[in-house]
Amino acid sequence: MTRSELIARLAAKNPALYHRDIERLVGTILDEIGAALEQGDRVELRGFGAFSVRQRKARVGRNPRTGASVQVAEKKVPFFKMGKGMRERLNR
């Protein structure tokens, strides 16, 4: 599902709300999750899951075209852990 599909579904389920208000709301939620992750915070949505940031160590990688070794610097990556409620819902 894309962002625009999410907005369209929310608009269909909530006809009393304006489409532009739903767009702003979805945008604000995603911006706040992103801002929290930038600060290194964990974002937990009970029953859905938790977003956090993990540190990946520096490593030696391979260039797939040439096969040459390449040094890959350490970096931070987003991580999502599915909540128990969502996991149970998917595995019914």
C-alpha positions as semicolon CSV with decimal commas, in nm:
position;residue;x (nm);y (nm);z (nm)
1;M;0,000;0,000;0,000
2;T;0,133;0,342;-0,091
3;R;0,088;0,663;0,104
4;S;-0,181;0,785;-0,138
5;E;-0,367;0,453;-0,114
6;L;-0,362;0,480;0,266
7;I;-0,503;0,832;0,246
8;A;-0,775;0,718;0,004
9;R;-0,877;0,429;0,234
10;L;-0,889;0,657;0,538
11;A;-1,097;0,910;0,342
12;A;-1,341;0,636;0,236
13;K;-1,382;0,518;0,597
14;N;-1,419;0,874;0,732
15;P;-1,643;1,069;0,490
16;A;-1,693;1,346;0,748
17;L;-1,325;1,443;0,718
18;Y;-1,178;1,643;0,432
19;H;-0,926;1,466;0,210
20;R;-0,667;1,742;0,263
21;D;-0,700;1,708;0,642
22;I;-0,634;1,334;0,619
23;E;-0,329;1,404;0,398
24;R;-0,196;1,648;0,658
25;L;-0,261;1,404;0,941
26;V;-0,082;1,114;0,769
27;G;0,207;1,344;0,678
28;T;0,235;1,472;1,034
29;I;0,235;1,121;1,181
30;L;0,508;1,003;0,944
31;D;0,712;1,320;1,003
32;E;0,694;1,272;1,380
33;I;0,799;0,907;1,357
34;G;1,091;1,011;1,136
35;A;1,192;1,293;1,371
36;A;1,187;1,060;1,671
37;L;1,404;0,807;1,489
38;E;1,649;1,083;1,388
39;Q;1,693;1,162;1,759
40;G;1,752;0,796;1,834
41;D;1,419;0,747;2,008
42;R;1,203;0,435;1,986
43;V;0,845;0,473;1,860
44;E;0,605;0,211;1,995
45;L;0,252;0,168;1,863
46;R;0,088;-0,089;2,092
47;G;-0,063;-0,381;1,906
48;F;0,111;-0,279;1,583
49;G;0,485;-0,268;1,644
50;A;0,787;-0,059;1,732
51;F;1,023;0,146;1,518
52;S;1,381;0,194;1,635
53;V;1,729;0,267;1,502
54;R;2,004;0,007;1,494
55;Q;2,376;0,061;1,443
56;R;2,542;-0,151;1,174
57;K;2,915;-0,210;1,218
58;A;3,170;-0,126;0,951
59;R;3,243;-0,421;0,726
60;V;3,411;-0,530;0,408
61;G;3,168;-0,563;0,117
62;R;3,201;-0,664;-0,247
63;N;3,138;-0,465;-0,561
64;P;2,903;-0,699;-0,753
65;R;3,032;-0,584;-1,094
66;T;3,404;-0,612;-1,034
67;G;3,423;-0,843;-0,734
68;A;3,661;-0,598;-0,566
69;S;3,654;-0,558;-0,187
70;V;3,501;-0,233;-0,067
71;Q;3,508;-0,089;0,284
72;V;3,152;-0,014;0,400
73;A;3,135;0,242;0,682
74;E;2,926;0,190;0,993
75;K;2,577;0,331;0,964
76;K;2,242;0,363;1,135
77;V;1,943;0,181;0,986
78;P;1,572;0,185;1,071
79;F;1,434;-0,131;1,229
80;F;1,074;-0,244;1,278
81;K;0,965;-0,512;1,523
82;M;0,611;-0,634;1,475
83;G;0,389;-0,626;1,783
84;K;0,223;-0,932;1,931
85;G;-0,127;-0,824;1,827
86;M;-0,025;-0,771;1,464
87;R;0,168;-1,099;1,454
88;E;-0,137;-1,288;1,586
89;R;-0,361;-1,111;1,335
90;L;-0,139;-1,213;1,044
91;N;-0,104;-1,573;1,159
92;R;-0,473;-1,655;1,208
